[in-house]
Short mmCIF file of C-alpha atoms and ligand atoms in Angstrom, two decimals:
data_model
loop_
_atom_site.label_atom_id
_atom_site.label_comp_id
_atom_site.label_asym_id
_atom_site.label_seq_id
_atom_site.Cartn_x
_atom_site.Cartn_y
_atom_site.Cartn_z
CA UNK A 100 137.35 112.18 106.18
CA UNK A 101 136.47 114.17 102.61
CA UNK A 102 135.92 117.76 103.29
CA UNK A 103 132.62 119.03 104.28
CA UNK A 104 130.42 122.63 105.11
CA UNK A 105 127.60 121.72 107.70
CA UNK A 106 124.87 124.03 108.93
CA UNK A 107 121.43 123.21 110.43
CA UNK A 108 119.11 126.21 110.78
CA UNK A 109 116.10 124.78 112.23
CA UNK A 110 115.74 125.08 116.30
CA UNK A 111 114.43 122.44 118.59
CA UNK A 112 112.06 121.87 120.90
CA UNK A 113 111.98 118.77 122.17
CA UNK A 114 109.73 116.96 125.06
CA UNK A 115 106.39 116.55 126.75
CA UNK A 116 104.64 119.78 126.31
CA UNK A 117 106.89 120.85 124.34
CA UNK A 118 103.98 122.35 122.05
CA UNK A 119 101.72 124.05 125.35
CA UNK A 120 104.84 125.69 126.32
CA UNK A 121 106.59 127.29 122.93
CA UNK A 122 104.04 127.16 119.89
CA UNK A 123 102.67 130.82 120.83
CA UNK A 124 105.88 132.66 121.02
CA UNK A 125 107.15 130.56 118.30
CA UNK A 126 104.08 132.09 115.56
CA UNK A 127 104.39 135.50 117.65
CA UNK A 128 105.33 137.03 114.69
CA UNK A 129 102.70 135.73 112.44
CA UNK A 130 98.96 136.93 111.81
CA UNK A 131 97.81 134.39 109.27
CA UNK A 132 98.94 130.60 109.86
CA UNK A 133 98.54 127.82 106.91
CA UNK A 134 97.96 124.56 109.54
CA UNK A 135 99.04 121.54 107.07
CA UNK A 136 97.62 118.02 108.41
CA UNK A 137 96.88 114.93 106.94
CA UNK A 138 93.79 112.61 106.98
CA UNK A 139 92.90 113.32 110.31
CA UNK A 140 94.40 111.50 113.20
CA UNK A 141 95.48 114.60 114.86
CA UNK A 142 91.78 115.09 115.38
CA UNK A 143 91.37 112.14 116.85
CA UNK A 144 94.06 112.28 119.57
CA UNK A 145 93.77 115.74 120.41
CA UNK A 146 96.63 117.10 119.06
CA UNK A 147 94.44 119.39 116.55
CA UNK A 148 92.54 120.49 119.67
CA UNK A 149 95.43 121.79 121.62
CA UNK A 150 97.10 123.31 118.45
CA UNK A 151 94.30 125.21 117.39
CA UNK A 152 93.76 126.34 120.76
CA UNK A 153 96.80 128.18 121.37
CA UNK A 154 96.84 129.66 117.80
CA UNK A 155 93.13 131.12 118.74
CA UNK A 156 94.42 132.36 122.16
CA UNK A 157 97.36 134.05 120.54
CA UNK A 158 94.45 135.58 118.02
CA UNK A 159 95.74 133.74 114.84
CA UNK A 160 93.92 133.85 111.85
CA UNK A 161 94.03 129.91 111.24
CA UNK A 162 93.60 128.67 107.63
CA UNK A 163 93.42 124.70 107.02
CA UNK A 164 95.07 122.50 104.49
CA UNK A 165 94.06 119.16 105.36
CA UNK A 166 93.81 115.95 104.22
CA UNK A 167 97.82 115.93 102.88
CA UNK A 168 97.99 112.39 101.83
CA UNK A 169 101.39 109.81 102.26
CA UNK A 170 103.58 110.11 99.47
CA UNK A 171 102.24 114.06 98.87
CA UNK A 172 101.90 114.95 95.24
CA UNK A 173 102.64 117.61 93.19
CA UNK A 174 99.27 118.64 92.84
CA UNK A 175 98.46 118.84 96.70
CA UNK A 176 101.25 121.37 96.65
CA UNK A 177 99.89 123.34 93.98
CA UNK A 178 96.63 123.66 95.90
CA UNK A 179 98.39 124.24 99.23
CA UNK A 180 100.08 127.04 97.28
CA UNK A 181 96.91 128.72 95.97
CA UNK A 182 95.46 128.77 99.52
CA UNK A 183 98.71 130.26 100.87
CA UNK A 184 98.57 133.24 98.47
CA UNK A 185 94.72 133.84 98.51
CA UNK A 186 94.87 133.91 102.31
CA UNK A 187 98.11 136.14 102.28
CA UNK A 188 99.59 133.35 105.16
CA UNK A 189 102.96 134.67 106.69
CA UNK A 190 103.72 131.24 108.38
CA UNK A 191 102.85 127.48 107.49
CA UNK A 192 102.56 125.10 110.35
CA UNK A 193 103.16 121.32 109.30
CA UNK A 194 101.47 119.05 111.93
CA UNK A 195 102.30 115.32 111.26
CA UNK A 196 104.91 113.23 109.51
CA UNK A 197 107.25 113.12 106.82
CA UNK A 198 104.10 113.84 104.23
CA UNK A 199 102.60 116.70 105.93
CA UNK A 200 106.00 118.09 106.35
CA UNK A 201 107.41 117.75 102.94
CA UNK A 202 104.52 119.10 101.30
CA UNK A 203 104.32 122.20 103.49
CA UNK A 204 108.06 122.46 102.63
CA UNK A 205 107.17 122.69 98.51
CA UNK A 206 104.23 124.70 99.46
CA UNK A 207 106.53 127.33 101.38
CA UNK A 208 108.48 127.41 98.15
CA UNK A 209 105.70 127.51 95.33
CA UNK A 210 103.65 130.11 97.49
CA UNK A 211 106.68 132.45 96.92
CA UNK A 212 107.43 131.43 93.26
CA UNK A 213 105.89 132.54 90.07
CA UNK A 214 107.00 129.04 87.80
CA UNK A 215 107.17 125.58 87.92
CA UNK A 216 108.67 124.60 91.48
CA UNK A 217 108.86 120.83 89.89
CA UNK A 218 110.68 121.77 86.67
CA UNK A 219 112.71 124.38 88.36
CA UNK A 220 113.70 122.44 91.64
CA UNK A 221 112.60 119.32 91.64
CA UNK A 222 113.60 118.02 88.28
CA UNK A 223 116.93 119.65 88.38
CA UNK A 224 118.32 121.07 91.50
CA UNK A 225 117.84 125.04 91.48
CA UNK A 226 119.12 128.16 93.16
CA UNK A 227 116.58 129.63 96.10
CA UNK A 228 117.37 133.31 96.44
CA UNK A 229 114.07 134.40 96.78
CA UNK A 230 112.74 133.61 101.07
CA UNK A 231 110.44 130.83 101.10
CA UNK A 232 107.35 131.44 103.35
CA UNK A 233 108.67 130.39 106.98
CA UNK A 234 107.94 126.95 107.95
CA UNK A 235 107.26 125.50 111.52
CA UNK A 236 106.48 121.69 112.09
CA UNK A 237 105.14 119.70 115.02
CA UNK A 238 106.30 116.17 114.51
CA UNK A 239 103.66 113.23 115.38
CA UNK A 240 105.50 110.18 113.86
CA UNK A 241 109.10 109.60 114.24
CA UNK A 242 110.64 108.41 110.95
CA UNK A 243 111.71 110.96 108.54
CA UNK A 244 114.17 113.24 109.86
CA UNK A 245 112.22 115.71 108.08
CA UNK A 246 111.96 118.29 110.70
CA UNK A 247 115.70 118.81 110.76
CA UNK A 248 116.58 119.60 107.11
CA UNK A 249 115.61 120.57 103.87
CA UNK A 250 114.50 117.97 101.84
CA UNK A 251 111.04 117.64 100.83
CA UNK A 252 110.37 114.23 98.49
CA UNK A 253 107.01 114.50 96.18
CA UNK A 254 105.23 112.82 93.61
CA UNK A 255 105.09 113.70 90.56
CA UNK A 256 101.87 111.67 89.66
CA UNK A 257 101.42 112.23 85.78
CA UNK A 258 105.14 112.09 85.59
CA UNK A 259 105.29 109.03 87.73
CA UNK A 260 108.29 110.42 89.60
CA UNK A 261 109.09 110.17 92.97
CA UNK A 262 111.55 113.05 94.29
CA UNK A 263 114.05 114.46 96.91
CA UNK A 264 115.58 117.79 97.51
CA UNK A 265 117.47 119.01 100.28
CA UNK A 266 117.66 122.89 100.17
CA UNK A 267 118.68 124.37 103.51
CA UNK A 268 116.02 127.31 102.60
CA UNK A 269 113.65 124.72 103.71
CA UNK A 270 114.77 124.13 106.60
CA UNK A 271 111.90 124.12 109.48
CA UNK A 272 112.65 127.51 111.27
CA UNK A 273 111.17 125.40 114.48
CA UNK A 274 110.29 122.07 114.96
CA UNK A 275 108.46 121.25 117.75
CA UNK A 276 108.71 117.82 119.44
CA UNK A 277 106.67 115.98 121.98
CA UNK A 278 107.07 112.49 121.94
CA UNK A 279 103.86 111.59 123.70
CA UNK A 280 102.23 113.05 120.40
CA UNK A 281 103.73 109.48 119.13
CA UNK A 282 101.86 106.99 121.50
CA UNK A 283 98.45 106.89 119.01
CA UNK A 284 100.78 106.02 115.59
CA UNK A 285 99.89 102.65 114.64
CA UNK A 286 101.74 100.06 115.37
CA UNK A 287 102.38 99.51 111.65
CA UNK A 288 102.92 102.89 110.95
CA UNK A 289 106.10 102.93 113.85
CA UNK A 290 107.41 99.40 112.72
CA UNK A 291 107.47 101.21 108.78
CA UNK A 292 108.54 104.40 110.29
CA UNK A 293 111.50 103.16 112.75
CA UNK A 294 112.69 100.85 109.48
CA UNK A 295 112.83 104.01 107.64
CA UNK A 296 115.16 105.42 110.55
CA UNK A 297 117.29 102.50 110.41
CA UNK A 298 117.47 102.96 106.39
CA UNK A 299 119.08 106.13 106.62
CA UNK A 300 121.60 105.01 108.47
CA UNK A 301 122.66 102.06 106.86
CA UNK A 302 122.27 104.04 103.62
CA UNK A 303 125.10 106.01 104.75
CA UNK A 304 126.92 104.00 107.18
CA UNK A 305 127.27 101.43 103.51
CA UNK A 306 129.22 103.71 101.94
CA UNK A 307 133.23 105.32 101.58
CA UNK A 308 134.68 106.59 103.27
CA UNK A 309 135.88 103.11 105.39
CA UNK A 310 138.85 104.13 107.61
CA UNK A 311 137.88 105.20 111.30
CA UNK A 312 135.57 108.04 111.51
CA UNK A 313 133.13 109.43 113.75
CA UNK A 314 130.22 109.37 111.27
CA UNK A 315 130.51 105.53 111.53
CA UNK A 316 131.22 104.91 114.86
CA UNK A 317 128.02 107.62 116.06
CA UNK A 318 125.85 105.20 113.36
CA UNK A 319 126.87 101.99 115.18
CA UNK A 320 125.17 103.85 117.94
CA UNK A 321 122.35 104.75 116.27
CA UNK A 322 121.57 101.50 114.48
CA UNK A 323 121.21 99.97 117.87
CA UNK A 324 119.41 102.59 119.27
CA UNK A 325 116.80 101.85 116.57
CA UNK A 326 116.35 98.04 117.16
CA UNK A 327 116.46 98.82 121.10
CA UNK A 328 114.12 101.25 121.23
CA UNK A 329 111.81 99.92 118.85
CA UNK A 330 111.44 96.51 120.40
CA UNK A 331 110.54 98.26 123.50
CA UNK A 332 108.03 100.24 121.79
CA UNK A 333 105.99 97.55 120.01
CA UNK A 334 106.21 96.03 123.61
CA UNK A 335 104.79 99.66 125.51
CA UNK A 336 103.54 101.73 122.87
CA UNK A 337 103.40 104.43 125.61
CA UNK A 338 106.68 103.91 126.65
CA UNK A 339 108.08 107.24 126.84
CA UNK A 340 111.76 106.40 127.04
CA UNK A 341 111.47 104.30 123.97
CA UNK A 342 109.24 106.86 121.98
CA UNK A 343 111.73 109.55 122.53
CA UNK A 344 114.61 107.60 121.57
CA UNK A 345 112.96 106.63 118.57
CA UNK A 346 111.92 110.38 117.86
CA UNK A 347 115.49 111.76 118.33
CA UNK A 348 117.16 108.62 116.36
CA UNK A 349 114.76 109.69 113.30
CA UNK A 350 116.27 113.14 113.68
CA UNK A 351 119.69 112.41 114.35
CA UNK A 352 119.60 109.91 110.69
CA UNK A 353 118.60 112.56 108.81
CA UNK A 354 119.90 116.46 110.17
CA UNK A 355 122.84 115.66 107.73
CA UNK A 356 125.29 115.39 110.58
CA UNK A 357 126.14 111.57 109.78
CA UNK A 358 126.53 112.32 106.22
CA UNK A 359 129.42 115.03 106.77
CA UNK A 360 132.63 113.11 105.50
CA UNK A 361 130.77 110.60 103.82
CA UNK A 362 129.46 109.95 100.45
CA UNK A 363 126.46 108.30 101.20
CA UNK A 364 124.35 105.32 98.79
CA UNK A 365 120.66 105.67 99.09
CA UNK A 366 120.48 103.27 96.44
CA UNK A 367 117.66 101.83 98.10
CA UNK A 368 115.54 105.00 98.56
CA UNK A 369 115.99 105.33 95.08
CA UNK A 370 114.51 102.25 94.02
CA UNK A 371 111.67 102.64 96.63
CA UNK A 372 110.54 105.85 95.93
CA UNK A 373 110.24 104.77 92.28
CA UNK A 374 108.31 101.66 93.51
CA UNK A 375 106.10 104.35 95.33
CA UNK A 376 105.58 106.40 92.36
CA UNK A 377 104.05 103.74 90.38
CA UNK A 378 102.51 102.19 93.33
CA UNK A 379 101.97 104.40 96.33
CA UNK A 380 103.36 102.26 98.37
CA UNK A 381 104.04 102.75 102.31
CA UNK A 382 107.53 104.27 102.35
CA UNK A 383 109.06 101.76 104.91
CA UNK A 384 107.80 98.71 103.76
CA UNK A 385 108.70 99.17 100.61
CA UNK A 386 112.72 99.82 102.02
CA UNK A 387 112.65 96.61 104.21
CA UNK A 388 112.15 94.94 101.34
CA UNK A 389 114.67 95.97 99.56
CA UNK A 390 117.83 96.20 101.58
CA UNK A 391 118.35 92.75 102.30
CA UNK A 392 118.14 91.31 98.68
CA UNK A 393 120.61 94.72 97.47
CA UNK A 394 123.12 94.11 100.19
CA UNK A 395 123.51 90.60 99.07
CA UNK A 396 124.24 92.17 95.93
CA UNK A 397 126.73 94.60 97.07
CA UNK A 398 128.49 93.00 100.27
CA UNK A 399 131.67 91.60 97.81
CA UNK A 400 132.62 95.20 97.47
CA UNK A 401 132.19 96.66 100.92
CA UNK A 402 133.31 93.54 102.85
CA UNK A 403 134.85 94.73 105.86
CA UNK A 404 132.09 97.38 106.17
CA UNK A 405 129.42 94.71 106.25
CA UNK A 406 131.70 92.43 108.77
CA UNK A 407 132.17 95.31 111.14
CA UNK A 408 128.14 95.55 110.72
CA UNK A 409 127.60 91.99 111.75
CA UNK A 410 130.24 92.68 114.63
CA UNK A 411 129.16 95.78 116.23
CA UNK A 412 125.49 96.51 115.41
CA UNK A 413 124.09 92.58 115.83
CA UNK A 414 126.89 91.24 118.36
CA UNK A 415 127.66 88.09 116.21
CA UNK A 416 131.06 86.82 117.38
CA UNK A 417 133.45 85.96 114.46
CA UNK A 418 133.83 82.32 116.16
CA UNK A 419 135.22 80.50 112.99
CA UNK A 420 133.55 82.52 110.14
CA UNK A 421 135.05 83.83 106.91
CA UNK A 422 134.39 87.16 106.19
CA UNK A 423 132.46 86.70 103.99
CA UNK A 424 130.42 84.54 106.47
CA UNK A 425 129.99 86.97 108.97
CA UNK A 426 129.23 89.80 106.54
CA UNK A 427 126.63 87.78 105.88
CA UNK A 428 125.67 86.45 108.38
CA UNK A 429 124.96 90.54 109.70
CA UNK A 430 122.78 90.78 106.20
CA UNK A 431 120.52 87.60 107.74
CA UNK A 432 120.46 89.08 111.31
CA UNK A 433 118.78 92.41 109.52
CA UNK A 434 116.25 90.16 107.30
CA UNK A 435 115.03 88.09 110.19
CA UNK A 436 114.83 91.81 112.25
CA UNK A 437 112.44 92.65 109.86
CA UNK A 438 110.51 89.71 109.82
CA UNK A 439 110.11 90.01 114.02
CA UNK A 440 108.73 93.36 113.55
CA UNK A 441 106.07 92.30 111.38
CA UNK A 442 107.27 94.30 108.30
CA UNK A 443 107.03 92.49 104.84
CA UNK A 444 109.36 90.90 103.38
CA UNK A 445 108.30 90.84 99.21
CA UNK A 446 106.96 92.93 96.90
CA UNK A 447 104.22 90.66 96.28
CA UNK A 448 103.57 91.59 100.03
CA UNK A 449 102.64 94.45 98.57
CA UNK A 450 100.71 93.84 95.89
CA UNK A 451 103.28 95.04 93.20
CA UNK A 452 102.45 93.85 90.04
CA UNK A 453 105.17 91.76 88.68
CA UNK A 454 105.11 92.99 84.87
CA UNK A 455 105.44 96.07 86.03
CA UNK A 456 108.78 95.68 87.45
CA UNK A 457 110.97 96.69 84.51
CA UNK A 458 109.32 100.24 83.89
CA UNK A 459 109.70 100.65 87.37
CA UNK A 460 113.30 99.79 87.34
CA UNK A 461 114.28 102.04 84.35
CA UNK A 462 112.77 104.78 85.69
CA UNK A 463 115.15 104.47 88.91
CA UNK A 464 118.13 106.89 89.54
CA UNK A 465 121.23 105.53 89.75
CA UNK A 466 123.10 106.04 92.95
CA UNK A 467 127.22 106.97 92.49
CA UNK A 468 127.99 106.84 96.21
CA UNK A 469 127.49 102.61 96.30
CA UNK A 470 130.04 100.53 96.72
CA UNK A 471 128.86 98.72 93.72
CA UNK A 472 127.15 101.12 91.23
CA UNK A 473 124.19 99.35 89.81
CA UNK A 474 122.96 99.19 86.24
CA UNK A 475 119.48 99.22 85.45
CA UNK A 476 119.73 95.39 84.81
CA UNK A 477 120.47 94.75 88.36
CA UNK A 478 117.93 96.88 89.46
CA UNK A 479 115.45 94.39 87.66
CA UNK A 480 117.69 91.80 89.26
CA UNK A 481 117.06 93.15 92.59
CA UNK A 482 113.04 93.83 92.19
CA UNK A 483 112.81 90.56 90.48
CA UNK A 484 114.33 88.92 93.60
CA UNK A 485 112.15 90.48 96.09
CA UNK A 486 109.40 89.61 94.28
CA UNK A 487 108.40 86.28 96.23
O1 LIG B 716 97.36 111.34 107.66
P1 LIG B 716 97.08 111.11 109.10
O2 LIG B 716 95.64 110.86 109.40
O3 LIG B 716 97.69 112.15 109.98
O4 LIG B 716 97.77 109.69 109.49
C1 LIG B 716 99.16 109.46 109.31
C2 LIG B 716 99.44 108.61 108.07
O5 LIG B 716 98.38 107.74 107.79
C3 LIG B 716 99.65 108.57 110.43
N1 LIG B 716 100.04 109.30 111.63
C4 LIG B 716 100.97 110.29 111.74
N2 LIG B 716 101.08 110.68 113.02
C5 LIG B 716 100.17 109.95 113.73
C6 LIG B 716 99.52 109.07 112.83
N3 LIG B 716 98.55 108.22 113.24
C7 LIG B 716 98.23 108.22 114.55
N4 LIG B 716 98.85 109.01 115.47
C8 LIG B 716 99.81 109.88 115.09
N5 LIG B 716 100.42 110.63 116.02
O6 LIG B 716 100.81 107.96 109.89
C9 LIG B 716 100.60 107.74 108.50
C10 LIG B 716 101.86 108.01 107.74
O7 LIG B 716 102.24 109.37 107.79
P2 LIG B 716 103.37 109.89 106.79
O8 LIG B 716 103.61 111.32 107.10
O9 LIG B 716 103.02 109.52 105.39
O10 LIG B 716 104.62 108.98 107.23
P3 LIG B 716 106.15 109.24 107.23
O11 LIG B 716 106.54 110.16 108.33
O12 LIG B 716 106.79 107.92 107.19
O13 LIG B 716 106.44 110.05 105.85
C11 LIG B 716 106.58 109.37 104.63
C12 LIG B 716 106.88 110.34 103.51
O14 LIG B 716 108.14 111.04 103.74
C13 LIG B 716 109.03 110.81 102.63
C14 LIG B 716 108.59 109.45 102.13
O15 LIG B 716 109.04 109.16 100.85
C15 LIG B 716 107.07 109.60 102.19
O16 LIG B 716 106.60 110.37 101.11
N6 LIG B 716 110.43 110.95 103.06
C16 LIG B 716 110.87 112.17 103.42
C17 LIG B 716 112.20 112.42 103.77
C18 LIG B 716 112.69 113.77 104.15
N7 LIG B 716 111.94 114.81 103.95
O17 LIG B 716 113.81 113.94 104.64
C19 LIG B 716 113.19 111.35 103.76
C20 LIG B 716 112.62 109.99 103.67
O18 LIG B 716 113.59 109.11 103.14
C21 LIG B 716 111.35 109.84 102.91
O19 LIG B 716 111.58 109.62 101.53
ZN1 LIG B 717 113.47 107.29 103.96
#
């Protein structure tokens, strides 16, 4: 395995009531509360109710930021900011999904910060030694991982750029996590979500180091947790075993404890989130799109990797196949998953405008940790391939 420092800050609550039983010692501390949400389904399940109840009870002074849109941009942080200093908040509480939660990340950060949190952490990674306001989060769609780490990914809309950081300052100091808060997500919304879930793991699982480790063999695990549990959940949307699963597979892809040892591609997120910065298009789709067509593009130079997928995560027996067969044949077993769960399979699914395709591939960062490193030719390749 390649050498590796791993902390997590952020504590966890997870389970029904979860939020009823923790949320007021949790903000005990705090007089003045920033409650981040986004277009308004936690108002229409309750969860709003029950939040803002507790925070009233416990004699919070509650000040909203709603209406944080998917894919949150720059300028919803900047206004998230403003509101945190005129208010003098001393906590932010995210309530939703990877949106909601990254932007309340940037606005812990930008509250505290007299320049240009893009230029000066976004653009180029920068140094936090200043304390970010603290940040608790109540998750209400599994997907992300977002709760469990540092990275916030915004839009820069005039910029058209699409953007992750991890910074362990941003960790959530809590992250509260009731999976019943899950059973009113869409059944779109979990399909995209769950795909997103299964991204991160292939994004690292697809990547050197090869030999035995226990990053790979926990992913294996993972990967088929995913497909599992989501199959059960499109069948039961309320089924709790599935939802929580789901919930704790999202977190497990993405609290950087996979990643230790490994180098990790996220080619793909790479090439989506640029897709989404032109386009604003839904997160997951966009990646189930992708990852078929760019693993037939990169499965010569990870062979055995992509055999062992077929093997272990899909159960395909190696009969008579090549290798190359059966790494394929795993590739085929992921595209026609994605067709089963009703997620789209071109970019003309999504109404992505075919001339556009080469400024959007230019724009896209080029990953180093793929076991084929792309050039911004195959990138077109790639889109152009997806397209129908
Ligand atoms: O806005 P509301 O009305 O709340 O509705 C949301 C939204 O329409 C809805 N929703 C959430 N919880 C619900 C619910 N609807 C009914 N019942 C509930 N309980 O779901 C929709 C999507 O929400 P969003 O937060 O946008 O989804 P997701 O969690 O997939 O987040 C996507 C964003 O996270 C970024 C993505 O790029 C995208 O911007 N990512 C963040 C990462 C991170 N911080 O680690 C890593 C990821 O790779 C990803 O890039
Ligand atoms: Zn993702």
């Amino acid at each position: 395995m390649n050498n590796f420092i791993f902390q997590n800050s952020t504590k966890v609550y997870f389970g029904r009531g979860c939020v009823k039983e923790y949320l007021a010692c949790l903000t005990k501390d705090a007089q003045t509360v920033l409650l981040g949400y986004g277009g308004g389904s936690i108002k229409r399940n309750g969860v709003y109710d029950e939040i803002t109840s507790i925070l009233k009870k416990a004699g919070k002074t509650i000040v909203e930021f709603s209406d944080i849109m998917s894919n949150p941009t720059y300028a919803k942080v900047q206004e998230g900011a403003k509101l945190a200093r005129e208010n003098h908040v001393d906590m932010v509480l995210a309530v939703g999904g990877g949106s909601t939660m990254d932007c309340c990340k940037a606005v812990c950060l930008a509250a505290q910060y007299e320049g240009d949190i893009w230029e000066d952490f976004w653009i180029h990674p920068g140094v936090i030694d200043f304390d970010p306001l603290p940040l608790g989060v109540v998750v209400t769609v599994a997907g992300t991982g977002s709760e469990c780490n540092g990275g916030a990914v915004i839009t820069n809309e005039e910029k058209k750029v699409k953007t992750g950081r991890d910074y362990p300052a941003l960790n959530p100091r809590f992250a509260l996590m009731d999976p019943t808060y899950t059973f009113s997500v869409p059944r779109k919304q979990m399909v995209s979500a769950s795909f997103d879930i299964l991204s991160h793991i292939m994004e690292t699982y697809f990547s050197k180091p090869d030999e035995d480790n226990v990053s790979d063999d926990i992913m294996e695990g993972l990967m088929k947790s995913v497909v599992r549990n989501l199959r059960a959940a499109i069948e039961d949307p309320q089924d709790y075993t599935a939802r929580s699963n789901l919930m704790w597979d999202a977190t497990m892809a993405e609290n950087r404890m996979i990643k230790m040892g490994k180098r990790c591609d996220f080619q793909c997120h790479n090439m989506e989130h640029q897709l989404s910065a032109f386009t604003d298009c839904n997160h997951g789709c966009g990646l189930a799109v992708l990852h078929p067509v760019y693993y037939r593009h990169i499965y010569k130079e990870g062979l055995l990797k992509f055999v062992r997928f077929a093997k272990n995560v899909w159960g395909i027996a190696p009969e008579s196949k090549t290798e190359e067969e059966l790494a394929l044949a795993g590739i085929q077993a992921l595209a026609n998953f994605i067709r089963e769960i009703g997620l789209p399979a071109t970019l003309k699914e999504l109404d992505v405008n075919q001339p556009q395709l080469k400024e959007i591939a230019d724009s896209c960062s080029i990953s180093q940790g793929s076991y084929k490193v792309m050039t911004h030719e195959e990138i077109l390749e790639i889109f152009q391939e997806c397209y129908e």
